[in-house]
mmCIF file of C-alpha atoms and ligand atoms in Angstrom:
data_model
loop_
_atom_site.group_PDB
_atom_site.id
_atom_site.type_symbol
_atom_site.label_atom_id
_atom_site.label_comp_id
_atom_site.label_asym_id
_atom_site.label_seq_id
_atom_site.Cartn_x
_atom_site.Cartn_y
_atom_site.Cartn_z
ATOM 1 C CA MET J 211 -0.524 0.483 0.425
ATOM 2 C CA LYS J 212 1.144 3.521 -0.770
ATOM 3 C CA VAL J 213 -0.347 7.308 0.866
ATOM 4 C CA PHE J 214 0.340 9.477 -1.410
ATOM 5 C CA LYS J 215 0.410 12.615 1.109
ATOM 6 C CA GLY J 216 -0.007 16.390 2.084
ATOM 7 C CA ALA J 217 -0.646 17.429 -1.431
ATOM 8 C CA ALA J 218 -3.287 19.955 -3.016
ATOM 9 C CA LEU J 219 -6.081 18.175 -4.974
ATOM 10 C CA PHE J 220 -7.596 18.534 -7.573
ATOM 11 C CA ASP J 221 -9.925 16.042 -7.839
ATOM 12 C CA GLY J 222 -11.122 15.785 -11.879
ATOM 13 C CA THR J 223 -14.606 16.505 -11.366
ATOM 14 C CA GLY J 224 -14.154 19.910 -10.650
ATOM 15 C CA SER J 225 -14.477 20.159 -7.653
ATOM 16 C CA PRO J 226 -12.923 22.507 -5.563
ATOM 17 C CA VAL J 227 -9.290 21.988 -4.330
ATOM 18 C CA GLN J 228 -8.867 20.369 -1.065
ATOM 19 C CA PRO J 229 -5.931 20.810 0.578
ATOM 20 C CA ASP J 230 -3.967 18.264 1.981
ATOM 21 C CA ALA J 231 -4.966 15.316 1.068
ATOM 22 C CA ALA J 232 -4.175 11.773 1.132
ATOM 23 C CA VAL J 233 -4.580 9.271 -1.071
ATOM 24 C CA VAL J 234 -4.402 5.806 -0.479
ATOM 25 C CA VAL J 235 -3.120 2.646 -3.055
ATOM 26 C CA ASP J 236 -3.740 -0.813 -2.614
ATOM 27 C CA GLY J 237 -2.195 -2.720 -6.244
ATOM 28 C CA ASP J 238 -3.435 -0.495 -9.201
ATOM 29 C CA ARG J 239 -6.555 1.315 -7.830
ATOM 30 C CA ILE J 240 -7.113 3.851 -5.252
ATOM 31 C CA VAL J 241 -8.774 2.624 -1.849
ATOM 32 C CA GLU J 242 -9.530 5.645 0.452
ATOM 33 C CA VAL J 243 -9.337 9.558 -0.542
ATOM 34 C CA GLY J 244 -9.438 12.341 2.198
ATOM 35 C CA PRO J 245 -8.163 15.327 4.542
ATOM 36 C CA ALA J 246 -4.377 13.724 5.837
ATOM 37 C CA ALA J 247 -5.391 14.286 9.030
ATOM 38 C CA ALA J 248 -8.604 12.410 9.306
ATOM 39 C CA THR J 249 -7.684 9.482 7.058
ATOM 40 C CA PRO J 250 -5.675 7.059 8.829
ATOM 41 C CA HIS J 251 -2.406 4.933 7.072
ATOM 42 C CA PRO J 252 -2.906 1.431 6.666
ATOM 43 C CA PRO J 253 0.085 0.111 8.928
ATOM 44 C CA GLY J 254 3.585 -0.603 7.179
ATOM 45 C CA ALA J 255 2.253 1.830 4.064
ATOM 46 C CA GLU J 256 4.174 3.284 1.997
ATOM 47 C CA VAL J 257 3.917 7.080 2.875
ATOM 48 C CA ILE J 258 5.130 9.447 -0.380
ATOM 49 C CA ASP J 259 5.378 13.344 1.344
ATOM 50 C CA LEU J 260 3.791 15.627 -1.376
ATOM 51 C CA SER J 261 3.466 18.881 -0.149
ATOM 52 C CA GLY J 262 4.159 22.011 -2.463
ATOM 53 C CA THR J 263 2.330 20.325 -4.897
ATOM 54 C CA THR J 264 -1.382 19.766 -6.656
ATOM 55 C CA LEU J 265 -2.056 16.211 -7.354
ATOM 56 C CA LEU J 266 -4.586 16.156 -10.796
ATOM 57 C CA PRO J 267 -5.894 12.443 -11.933
ATOM 58 C CA GLY J 268 -3.528 11.068 -14.651
ATOM 59 C CA LEU J 269 -3.984 13.664 -17.732
ATOM 60 C CA ILE J 270 -5.021 12.416 -21.388
ATOM 61 C CA ASP J 271 -4.867 13.742 -24.117
ATOM 62 C CA CYS J 272 -8.020 11.762 -26.353
ATOM 63 C CA HIS J 273 -6.159 12.982 -29.915
ATOM 64 C CA ASP J 274 -2.150 12.319 -30.286
ATOM 65 C CA HIS J 275 -0.454 10.765 -33.711
ATOM 66 C CA LEU J 276 2.234 9.238 -31.153
ATOM 67 C CA GLY J 277 3.626 7.210 -34.824
ATOM 68 C CA HIS J 278 4.087 10.271 -36.758
ATOM 69 C CA THR J 279 6.816 12.367 -37.682
ATOM 70 C CA GLY J 280 6.359 15.358 -40.430
ATOM 71 C CA TYR J 281 3.205 15.870 -42.667
ATOM 72 C CA GLY J 282 5.771 15.227 -45.539
ATOM 73 C CA LEU J 283 5.352 12.434 -48.224
ATOM 74 C CA MET J 284 8.230 10.173 -47.284
ATOM 75 C CA ASP J 285 6.447 10.424 -43.294
ATOM 76 C CA ARG J 286 3.777 9.510 -44.525
ATOM 77 C CA TRP J 287 5.044 6.880 -46.029
ATOM 78 C CA GLU J 288 8.053 5.519 -43.459
ATOM 79 C CA LEU J 289 10.540 6.650 -46.001
ATOM 80 C CA ASP J 290 12.748 8.267 -43.810
ATOM 81 C CA ALA J 291 14.093 5.692 -42.022
ATOM 82 C CA PRO J 292 14.317 1.887 -41.378
ATOM 83 C CA PRO J 293 10.922 0.709 -38.926
ATOM 84 C CA SER J 294 14.343 -0.390 -36.589
ATOM 85 C CA LEU J 295 14.547 3.670 -36.119
ATOM 86 C CA ARG J 296 10.866 4.842 -36.137
ATOM 87 C CA HIS J 297 10.070 2.227 -34.035
ATOM 88 C CA LEU J 298 12.930 3.233 -31.067
ATOM 89 C CA ARG J 299 12.227 6.802 -31.382
ATOM 90 C CA VAL J 300 8.409 5.848 -31.130
ATOM 91 C CA ALA J 301 9.072 4.190 -27.883
ATOM 92 C CA GLN J 302 11.196 7.374 -26.590
ATOM 93 C CA THR J 303 7.879 9.384 -27.902
ATOM 94 C CA LEU J 304 5.856 7.264 -26.041
ATOM 95 C CA SER J 305 8.334 7.262 -22.398
ATOM 96 C CA ASP J 306 8.440 11.271 -23.010
ATOM 97 C CA VAL J 307 5.158 11.132 -22.878
ATOM 98 C CA LEU J 308 4.174 9.347 -19.525
ATOM 99 C CA ASP J 309 6.687 11.505 -18.201
ATOM 100 C CA MET J 310 5.086 14.354 -18.772
ATOM 101 C CA GLY J 311 1.533 13.898 -17.121
ATOM 102 C CA TYR J 312 0.352 11.847 -20.054
ATOM 103 C CA THR J 313 -1.149 8.473 -18.715
ATOM 104 C CA SER J 314 -3.641 7.772 -21.208
ATOM 105 C CA VAL J 315 -3.822 8.578 -25.291
ATOM 106 C CA ARG J 316 -5.803 7.580 -27.476
ATOM 107 C CA ASP J 317 -4.223 7.812 -30.596
ATOM 108 C CA ALA J 318 -6.211 9.510 -33.685
ATOM 109 C CA ALA J 319 -4.026 6.988 -36.360
ATOM 110 C CA GLY J 320 -0.622 5.886 -37.429
ATOM 111 C CA LEU J 321 0.157 3.152 -34.055
ATOM 112 C CA ASP J 322 0.354 -0.236 -35.055
ATOM 113 C CA ALA J 323 -0.698 -2.536 -31.679
ATOM 114 C CA GLY J 324 2.750 -3.460 -31.288
ATOM 115 C CA PHE J 325 3.070 -0.576 -29.100
ATOM 116 C CA LYS J 326 -0.130 -0.446 -26.997
ATOM 117 C CA GLU J 327 1.406 -5.055 -26.302
ATOM 118 C CA ALA J 328 4.037 -3.227 -25.490
ATOM 119 C CA VAL J 329 3.385 -1.003 -22.832
ATOM 120 C CA ASP J 330 1.169 -3.511 -21.216
ATOM 121 C CA GLU J 331 3.051 -5.954 -21.636
ATOM 122 C CA GLY J 332 5.607 -3.925 -19.328
ATOM 123 C CA LEU J 333 8.463 -3.750 -21.970
ATOM 124 C CA ILE J 334 8.459 -0.078 -22.671
ATOM 125 C CA PRO J 335 6.771 2.767 -20.686
ATOM 126 C CA GLY J 336 4.096 4.846 -21.857
ATOM 127 C CA PRO J 337 0.897 5.354 -21.869
ATOM 128 C CA ARG J 338 -2.130 3.589 -21.308
ATOM 129 C CA LEU J 339 -2.956 3.416 -25.164
ATOM 130 C CA THR J 340 -6.780 3.126 -27.114
ATOM 131 C CA LEU J 341 -5.448 3.051 -31.287
ATOM 132 C CA SER J 342 -7.119 3.510 -33.931
ATOM 133 C CA LEU J 343 -4.137 1.837 -36.686
ATOM 134 C CA SER J 344 -5.676 3.714 -39.744
ATOM 135 C CA LEU J 345 -7.864 7.099 -40.838
ATOM 136 C CA ILE J 346 -10.709 5.824 -43.074
ATOM 137 C CA SER J 347 -11.865 8.400 -45.742
ATOM 138 C CA PRO J 348 -12.784 7.750 -49.646
ATOM 139 C CA THR J 349 -10.425 7.750 -52.077
ATOM 140 C CA GLY J 350 -9.068 11.049 -52.218
ATOM 141 C CA GLY J 351 -9.423 11.876 -48.668
ATOM 142 C CA LEU J 352 -7.172 12.233 -46.014
ATOM 143 C CA ALA J 353 -7.069 8.103 -45.933
ATOM 144 C CA ASP J 354 -5.565 8.657 -49.699
ATOM 145 C CA LEU J 355 -1.546 8.761 -49.742
ATOM 146 C CA LYS J 356 -1.455 9.072 -53.130
ATOM 147 C CA SER J 357 1.494 11.890 -54.521
ATOM 148 C CA PRO J 358 0.883 15.159 -56.088
ATOM 149 C CA SER J 359 2.670 13.824 -59.538
ATOM 150 C CA GLY J 360 0.119 10.836 -59.125
ATOM 151 C CA HIS J 361 3.212 8.844 -57.490
ATOM 152 C CA CYS J 362 2.427 5.678 -55.172
ATOM 153 C CA CYS J 363 3.298 4.575 -52.225
ATOM 154 C CA PRO J 364 5.924 2.005 -52.818
ATOM 155 C CA GLY J 365 5.109 -0.749 -50.356
ATOM 156 C CA PRO J 366 2.735 -0.341 -47.702
ATOM 157 C CA PRO J 367 4.358 2.215 -45.234
ATOM 158 C CA ASN J 368 3.509 -0.594 -42.276
ATOM 159 C CA ILE J 369 1.600 -3.973 -42.898
ATOM 160 C CA SER J 370 0.261 -3.861 -39.098
ATOM 161 C CA LEU J 371 -1.538 -0.287 -40.407
ATOM 162 C CA PRO J 372 -3.837 -1.110 -43.433
ATOM 163 C CA SER J 373 -4.489 1.769 -46.268
ATOM 164 C CA GLY J 374 -7.563 3.056 -44.678
ATOM 165 C CA MET J 375 -8.633 4.022 -48.106
ATOM 166 C CA VAL J 376 -12.462 2.359 -49.067
ATOM 167 C CA ASP J 377 -15.442 3.463 -51.277
ATOM 168 C CA GLY J 378 -18.853 1.777 -51.370
ATOM 169 C CA PRO J 379 -20.450 1.141 -48.107
ATOM 170 C CA ASP J 380 -19.940 -2.871 -48.027
ATOM 171 C CA ALA J 381 -16.275 -2.081 -48.764
ATOM 172 C CA VAL J 382 -16.071 0.444 -45.386
ATOM 173 C CA ARG J 383 -17.454 -1.757 -43.258
ATOM 174 C CA ALA J 384 -15.614 -4.864 -44.322
ATOM 175 C CA LYS J 385 -12.463 -1.821 -43.135
ATOM 176 C CA VAL J 386 -14.119 -1.235 -39.743
ATOM 177 C CA ARG J 387 -13.717 -4.844 -39.480
ATOM 178 C CA GLU J 388 -10.077 -5.452 -40.412
ATOM 179 C CA VAL J 389 -8.975 -2.591 -38.379
ATOM 180 C CA VAL J 390 -10.782 -4.354 -35.579
ATOM 181 C CA ARG J 391 -9.144 -7.733 -36.280
ATOM 182 C CA MET J 392 -5.498 -5.568 -36.397
ATOM 183 C CA GLY J 393 -5.963 -3.771 -32.850
ATOM 184 C CA ALA J 394 -8.168 -0.428 -33.370
ATOM 185 C CA GLY J 395 -9.631 0.277 -30.082
ATOM 186 C CA VAL J 396 -11.834 2.548 -31.601
ATOM 187 C CA ILE J 397 -12.182 4.111 -35.109
ATOM 188 C CA LYS J 398 -10.932 7.313 -36.737
ATOM 189 C CA CYS J 399 -12.591 8.030 -39.806
ATOM 190 C CA ALA J 400 -13.536 11.619 -41.869
ATOM 191 C CA THR J 401 -16.026 13.128 -43.429
ATOM 192 C CA THR J 402 -14.486 16.736 -44.734
ATOM 193 C CA GLY J 403 -10.952 17.973 -45.757
ATOM 194 C CA GLY J 404 -8.507 19.940 -43.145
ATOM 195 C CA ALA J 405 -6.256 22.359 -43.218
ATOM 196 C CA SER J 406 -3.411 20.820 -43.711
ATOM 197 C CA SER J 407 -5.338 18.294 -46.732
ATOM 198 C CA ARG J 408 -4.018 19.205 -50.241
ATOM 199 C CA PRO J 409 -5.133 22.237 -52.440
ATOM 200 C CA GLY J 410 -8.759 21.614 -53.894
ATOM 201 C CA HIS J 411 -8.979 19.544 -51.114
ATOM 202 C CA GLY J 412 -10.417 21.705 -47.667
ATOM 203 C CA PRO J 413 -13.159 21.652 -44.307
ATOM 204 C CA PHE J 414 -15.921 21.915 -46.441
ATOM 205 C CA ASP J 415 -15.123 19.382 -48.892
ATOM 206 C CA ARG J 416 -16.701 16.323 -47.798
ATOM 207 C CA GLU J 417 -15.943 13.262 -47.549
ATOM 208 C CA PHE J 418 -17.899 9.852 -47.599
ATOM 209 C CA THR J 419 -21.857 9.349 -48.725
ATOM 210 C CA ARG J 420 -24.468 9.425 -46.213
ATOM 211 C CA GLN J 421 -24.431 5.141 -47.312
ATOM 212 C CA GLU J 422 -21.092 4.949 -46.335
ATOM 213 C CA MET J 423 -21.260 6.506 -42.953
ATOM 214 C CA GLN J 424 -24.439 4.982 -42.250
ATOM 215 C CA ALA J 425 -22.204 1.979 -42.829
ATOM 216 C CA LEU J 426 -19.364 2.442 -40.674
ATOM 217 C CA VAL J 427 -21.516 3.846 -38.106
ATOM 218 C CA GLU J 428 -23.167 1.013 -38.026
ATOM 219 C CA GLU J 429 -20.207 -1.703 -38.097
ATOM 220 C CA SER J 430 -18.810 0.438 -35.398
ATOM 221 C CA HIS J 431 -20.898 -0.349 -33.013
ATOM 222 C CA ALA J 432 -21.267 -3.299 -33.861
ATOM 223 C CA GLN J 433 -18.455 -4.109 -32.517
ATOM 224 C CA GLY J 434 -18.075 -1.884 -29.507
ATOM 225 C CA ARG J 435 -16.371 0.442 -30.788
ATOM 226 C CA ARG J 436 -16.669 4.352 -30.911
ATOM 227 C CA VAL J 437 -16.490 6.566 -33.550
ATOM 228 C CA MET J 438 -14.381 9.577 -33.895
ATOM 229 C CA CYS J 439 -14.551 12.012 -36.401
ATOM 230 C CA HIS J 440 -12.900 14.509 -38.543
ATOM 231 C CA ALA J 441 -14.557 17.042 -39.682
ATOM 232 C CA LEU J 442 -14.597 20.489 -39.031
ATOM 233 C CA GLY J 443 -17.281 22.345 -40.987
ATOM 234 C CA GLY J 444 -19.463 21.805 -44.656
ATOM 235 C CA PRO J 445 -21.879 19.214 -45.444
ATOM 236 C CA GLY J 446 -19.648 17.303 -43.880
ATOM 237 C CA LEU J 447 -19.329 18.293 -41.400
ATOM 238 C CA ARG J 448 -23.525 17.265 -40.626
ATOM 239 C CA LEU J 449 -22.893 14.087 -42.374
ATOM 240 C CA ALA J 450 -21.059 13.206 -39.077
ATOM 241 C CA LEU J 451 -23.606 14.809 -36.248
ATOM 242 C CA GLU J 452 -26.803 13.147 -38.131
ATOM 243 C CA VAL J 453 -25.389 9.658 -38.725
ATOM 244 C CA GLY J 454 -24.625 9.208 -34.668
ATOM 245 C CA VAL J 455 -21.006 9.298 -34.234
ATOM 246 C CA ASP J 456 -19.773 9.234 -30.823
ATOM 247 C CA SER J 457 -17.029 12.191 -31.145
ATOM 248 C CA ILE J 458 -16.502 14.700 -33.254
ATOM 249 C CA GLU J 459 -11.976 16.129 -34.245
ATOM 250 C CA HIS J 460 -11.878 19.764 -34.558
ATOM 251 C CA GLY J 461 -15.280 20.866 -35.212
ATOM 252 C CA THR J 462 -13.905 24.445 -36.633
ATOM 253 C CA HIS J 463 -17.767 25.371 -37.676
ATOM 254 C CA LEU J 464 -19.975 24.028 -35.670
ATOM 255 C CA THR J 465 -21.203 27.478 -35.874
ATOM 256 C CA GLN J 466 -22.175 27.410 -39.376
ATOM 257 C CA ASP J 467 -25.912 26.306 -39.096
ATOM 258 C CA PRO J 468 -27.807 27.128 -35.878
ATOM 259 C CA ASP J 469 -28.607 23.398 -34.884
ATOM 260 C CA LEU J 470 -25.881 21.671 -34.849
ATOM 261 C CA ILE J 471 -24.419 22.527 -30.834
ATOM 262 C CA PRO J 472 -27.144 22.007 -30.033
ATOM 263 C CA MET J 473 -27.585 17.943 -31.509
ATOM 264 C CA MET J 474 -24.372 17.932 -30.505
ATOM 265 C CA ALA J 475 -25.758 18.800 -26.686
ATOM 266 C CA ASP J 476 -28.897 16.201 -27.215
ATOM 267 C CA LYS J 477 -26.931 13.622 -28.749
ATOM 268 C CA GLY J 478 -24.027 13.622 -26.237
ATOM 269 C CA VAL J 479 -21.666 13.817 -28.918
ATOM 270 C CA PHE J 480 -17.840 14.847 -27.743
ATOM 271 C CA TYR J 481 -15.515 17.215 -29.044
ATOM 272 C CA VAL J 482 -12.700 17.983 -29.407
ATOM 273 C CA PRO J 483 -11.187 21.074 -31.013
ATOM 274 C CA THR J 484 -7.410 19.814 -31.499
ATOM 275 C CA LEU J 485 -6.891 23.786 -30.240
ATOM 276 C CA LEU J 486 -2.639 23.515 -31.112
ATOM 277 C CA VAL J 487 -2.202 22.137 -34.597
ATOM 278 C CA TYR J 488 -4.340 25.361 -35.997
ATOM 279 C CA VAL J 489 -1.306 27.103 -34.533
ATOM 280 C CA TYR J 490 0.990 25.111 -35.971
ATOM 281 C CA HIS J 491 -0.585 25.472 -38.950
ATOM 282 C CA ARG J 492 -0.994 29.599 -38.591
ATOM 283 C CA GLU J 493 2.199 29.620 -39.110
ATOM 284 C CA ASN J 494 1.956 26.919 -41.830
ATOM 285 C CA ILE J 495 5.283 27.332 -44.646
ATOM 286 C CA LEU J 496 2.500 25.792 -47.815
ATOM 287 C CA PRO J 497 0.269 29.326 -48.203
ATOM 288 C CA HIS J 498 -3.182 27.293 -48.673
ATOM 289 C CA VAL J 499 -2.256 25.522 -45.450
ATOM 290 C CA LYS J 500 -1.291 28.988 -43.493
ATOM 291 C CA ALA J 501 -4.806 30.612 -45.535
ATOM 292 C CA ARG J 502 -7.128 28.018 -44.358
ATOM 293 C CA ALA J 503 -5.853 28.180 -40.640
ATOM 294 C CA ARG J 504 -6.173 31.576 -40.459
ATOM 295 C CA ALA J 505 -9.769 31.936 -42.014
ATOM 296 C CA LEU J 506 -11.415 29.405 -38.758
ATOM 297 C CA HIS J 507 -9.573 31.038 -36.166
ATOM 298 C CA PHE J 508 -12.418 32.472 -34.632
ATOM 299 C CA HIS J 509 -14.945 30.192 -35.566
ATOM 300 C CA HIS J 510 -13.066 27.743 -34.364
ATOM 301 C CA LEU J 511 -12.517 29.510 -31.088
ATOM 302 C CA GLU J 512 -16.926 30.578 -30.915
ATOM 303 C CA SER J 513 -18.006 27.196 -31.789
ATOM 304 C CA VAL J 514 -15.842 26.144 -28.573
ATOM 305 C CA ARG J 515 -17.266 29.038 -26.738
ATOM 306 C CA LYS J 516 -20.876 27.848 -27.299
ATOM 307 C CA ALA J 517 -19.970 24.333 -27.924
ATOM 308 C CA LEU J 518 -19.611 24.953 -23.505
ATOM 309 C CA ASP J 519 -22.421 27.377 -23.084
ATOM 310 C CA ALA J 520 -25.132 24.976 -24.666
ATOM 311 C CA GLY J 521 -23.366 22.139 -22.836
ATOM 312 C CA VAL J 522 -21.457 19.701 -24.905
ATOM 313 C CA THR J 523 -18.708 18.148 -23.162
ATOM 314 C CA VAL J 524 -15.655 19.762 -24.333
ATOM 315 C CA VAL J 525 -11.542 17.333 -24.404
ATOM 316 C CA ALA J 526 -8.708 17.752 -24.678
ATOM 317 C CA GLY J 527 -7.272 15.945 -27.743
ATOM 318 C CA THR J 528 -3.545 18.059 -28.976
ATOM 319 C CA ASP J 529 -3.274 16.369 -33.094
ATOM 320 C CA ALA J 530 0.262 16.512 -32.244
ATOM 321 C CA GLY J 531 2.582 14.369 -34.195
ATOM 322 C CA GLY J 532 2.970 15.554 -37.531
ATOM 323 C CA TRP J 533 5.082 19.557 -36.363
ATOM 324 C CA GLY J 534 6.820 17.058 -33.289
ATOM 325 C CA HIS J 535 6.082 15.710 -30.304
ATOM 326 C CA PRO J 536 5.517 19.688 -27.703
ATOM 327 C CA PRO J 537 3.920 19.015 -24.226
ATOM 328 C CA ASN J 538 0.640 17.711 -24.704
ATOM 329 C CA ALA J 539 -0.578 20.254 -21.793
ATOM 330 C CA GLY J 540 0.141 22.772 -24.569
ATOM 331 C CA GLU J 541 -3.765 21.984 -25.946
ATOM 332 C CA LEU J 542 -4.684 22.558 -22.008
ATOM 333 C CA ARG J 543 -2.976 25.769 -22.518
ATOM 334 C CA CYS J 544 -4.975 26.813 -25.796
ATOM 335 C CA MET J 545 -7.723 26.192 -24.351
ATOM 336 C CA VAL J 546 -7.441 29.036 -21.163
ATOM 337 C CA GLU J 547 -5.624 31.442 -23.341
ATOM 338 C CA GLU J 548 -7.682 31.454 -26.177
ATOM 339 C CA ALA J 549 -10.447 30.136 -26.048
ATOM 340 C CA GLY J 550 -11.340 31.643 -22.444
ATOM 341 C CA MET J 551 -11.837 27.782 -20.568
ATOM 342 C CA THR J 552 -11.519 28.666 -16.822
ATOM 343 C CA PRO J 553 -7.657 26.211 -15.943
ATOM 344 C CA ALA J 554 -10.236 23.697 -14.223
ATOM 345 C CA GLN J 555 -12.782 23.705 -16.935
ATOM 346 C CA ALA J 556 -9.449 22.991 -19.319
ATOM 347 C CA LEU J 557 -8.506 20.476 -16.396
ATOM 348 C CA VAL J 558 -11.410 18.437 -16.667
ATOM 349 C CA ALA J 559 -10.997 18.076 -20.343
ATOM 350 C CA GLY J 560 -8.128 16.746 -20.118
ATOM 351 C CA THR J 561 -8.796 14.217 -17.000
ATOM 352 C CA ARG J 562 -12.593 13.101 -16.491
ATOM 353 C CA ALA J 563 -14.406 14.496 -19.450
ATOM 354 C CA ALA J 564 -11.939 12.906 -21.457
ATOM 355 C CA ALA J 565 -11.754 9.695 -19.850
ATOM 356 C CA GLN J 566 -15.588 9.811 -20.630
ATOM 357 C CA CYS J 567 -14.591 10.439 -25.033
ATOM 358 C CA LEU J 568 -12.688 7.000 -24.370
ATOM 359 C CA GLY J 569 -15.581 5.136 -22.423
ATOM 360 C CA HIS J 570 -13.187 4.597 -19.273
ATOM 361 C CA GLU J 571 -14.888 6.760 -17.145
ATOM 362 C CA ALA J 572 -15.532 4.333 -14.704
ATOM 363 C CA ASP J 573 -11.987 3.342 -13.868
ATOM 364 C CA LEU J 574 -10.324 6.744 -15.258
ATOM 365 C CA GLY J 575 -10.691 10.767 -15.339
ATOM 366 C CA VAL J 576 -11.257 11.555 -11.108
ATOM 367 C CA VAL J 577 -9.279 10.264 -7.891
ATOM 368 C CA GLU J 578 -11.946 8.525 -6.515
ATOM 369 C CA LYS J 579 -12.196 5.546 -3.959
ATOM 370 C CA GLY J 580 -12.271 2.375 -6.719
ATOM 371 C CA LYS J 581 -10.632 3.777 -9.747
ATOM 372 C CA LEU J 582 -7.212 3.059 -10.994
ATOM 373 C CA ALA J 583 -4.500 4.908 -9.725
ATOM 374 C CA ASP J 584 -3.202 7.404 -12.280
ATOM 375 C CA LEU J 585 -2.099 10.407 -10.741
ATOM 376 C CA VAL J 586 0.427 13.238 -11.882
ATOM 377 C CA ALA J 587 2.077 15.856 -8.023
ATOM 378 C CA VAL J 588 2.510 19.001 -10.357
ATOM 379 C CA GLU J 589 4.590 21.567 -8.552
ATOM 380 C CA GLY J 590 2.392 25.253 -8.554
ATOM 381 C CA ASP J 591 -1.245 25.763 -8.807
ATOM 382 C CA PRO J 592 -2.116 24.958 -12.096
ATOM 383 C CA LEU J 593 -5.677 26.499 -11.665
ATOM 384 C CA THR J 594 -4.609 29.945 -11.296
ATOM 385 C CA ASP J 595 -1.555 29.092 -14.314
ATOM 386 C CA ILE J 596 -2.046 26.041 -17.044
ATOM 387 C CA ASN J 597 1.414 26.792 -17.380
ATOM 388 C CA VAL J 598 3.074 24.194 -14.952
ATOM 389 C CA LEU J 599 1.900 21.524 -16.554
ATOM 390 C CA LEU J 600 3.822 22.516 -19.905
ATOM 391 C CA ASP J 601 7.591 22.544 -17.214
ATOM 392 C CA ARG J 602 9.906 19.564 -17.253
ATOM 393 C CA ASP J 603 10.687 20.323 -14.607
ATOM 394 C CA ARG J 604 7.691 20.953 -12.360
ATOM 395 C CA ILE J 605 5.903 17.419 -12.924
ATOM 396 C CA LYS J 606 7.330 16.046 -9.696
ATOM 397 C CA MET J 607 5.671 12.737 -9.772
ATOM 398 C CA VAL J 608 3.313 10.324 -11.673
ATOM 399 C CA VAL J 609 1.756 7.361 -10.837
ATOM 400 C CA LYS J 610 0.515 4.971 -13.656
ATOM 401 C CA GLY J 611 -1.859 1.883 -11.896
ATOM 402 C CA GLY J 612 0.003 2.548 -9.071
ATOM 403 C CA ARG J 613 3.576 2.995 -9.240
ATOM 404 C CA VAL J 614 5.478 5.262 -9.498
ATOM 405 C CA HIS J 615 6.880 6.164 -13.198
ATOM 406 C CA SER J 616 8.687 8.877 -12.095
ATOM 407 C CA ARG J 617 10.084 11.542 -9.487
ATOM 408 C CA ARG J 618 12.075 14.280 -9.846
ATOM 409 C CA PRO J 619 13.011 16.410 -6.261
HETATM 410 ZN ZN1 LIG U 233 -4.980 14.144 -36.054
#
């Protein structure tokens, strides 16, 4: 047994911080939470003094690309390095992400099932992973990796990641079954282009027909998998909501029609705005990407504010990978500094709300009796300065499943 004692506790529910708390852990679970003075130490328990820190639930990023290293074709086709070197780099990224207090990550395409198994076996350190493996889109959509010259990747970039490019409802069903067979815990698809997609296919251009999307959602749910859908605006955004996806990724133009946000709130669709990736895109060297990112910025922030006001659950996700792997808490900073969320709202978006989006709220996302002991202790007060979570030196301790992963003096 372990007793984590003396920290100010933010439990992830949004309740006020409890000063001088104690969290008692037995094995991988929390068995008691309360004021340190009133929570007895079980005999023989190891007592860990966390005075001067704020203790949070392990942080969760619901949209990362841990296996990606860039947007260029050399990276997308995995031609830039031997597979062994790429894999070792990914292992380093997984370790770094955990080190920064992120104990769970939903990967939004590009990471194969071997990494999850390696983490689960204890072979390499890393966050708990929920994988989508491949993004599913039609020909010409985001999963179409053909080069502008018309050349194709000389071979499958990675045989453990099936091509996600598929057309027609029956083929879409088969593709969902294939990615599930290969280890997908969530289904990732796209119904629109994006800021970084090729010229001529942007945020308002639709991917997939209604019949294809109905088949995708029905088959995913039949397989017990949720659907995370890249959708920015235009008819593809509406289609995604109408056919019943579980989360909207990016959702930069949710305010385009007055019924979209109420529909999200009614259906309980999660909103993962991924503000941080657009900070990068607004300075992108490709003129069409920069122009799109700048044009959508106002609508994106307006979408976040109106969604929150309407009671939509907003969830943190960085969409990192294509532009490197900065600290994942950069998304929480954007939520506060750009979108005007309170630090407490941003922290809930990266803990309890994110666990709900994963469907793992019974085990993760809050510090309470019965939950898995995923914890992060940070020096300072993230409720007054969210930036403390971006400073590696301030992340004093990370615990995953009751095991202390890292500890800094
Ligand atoms: Zn993404």
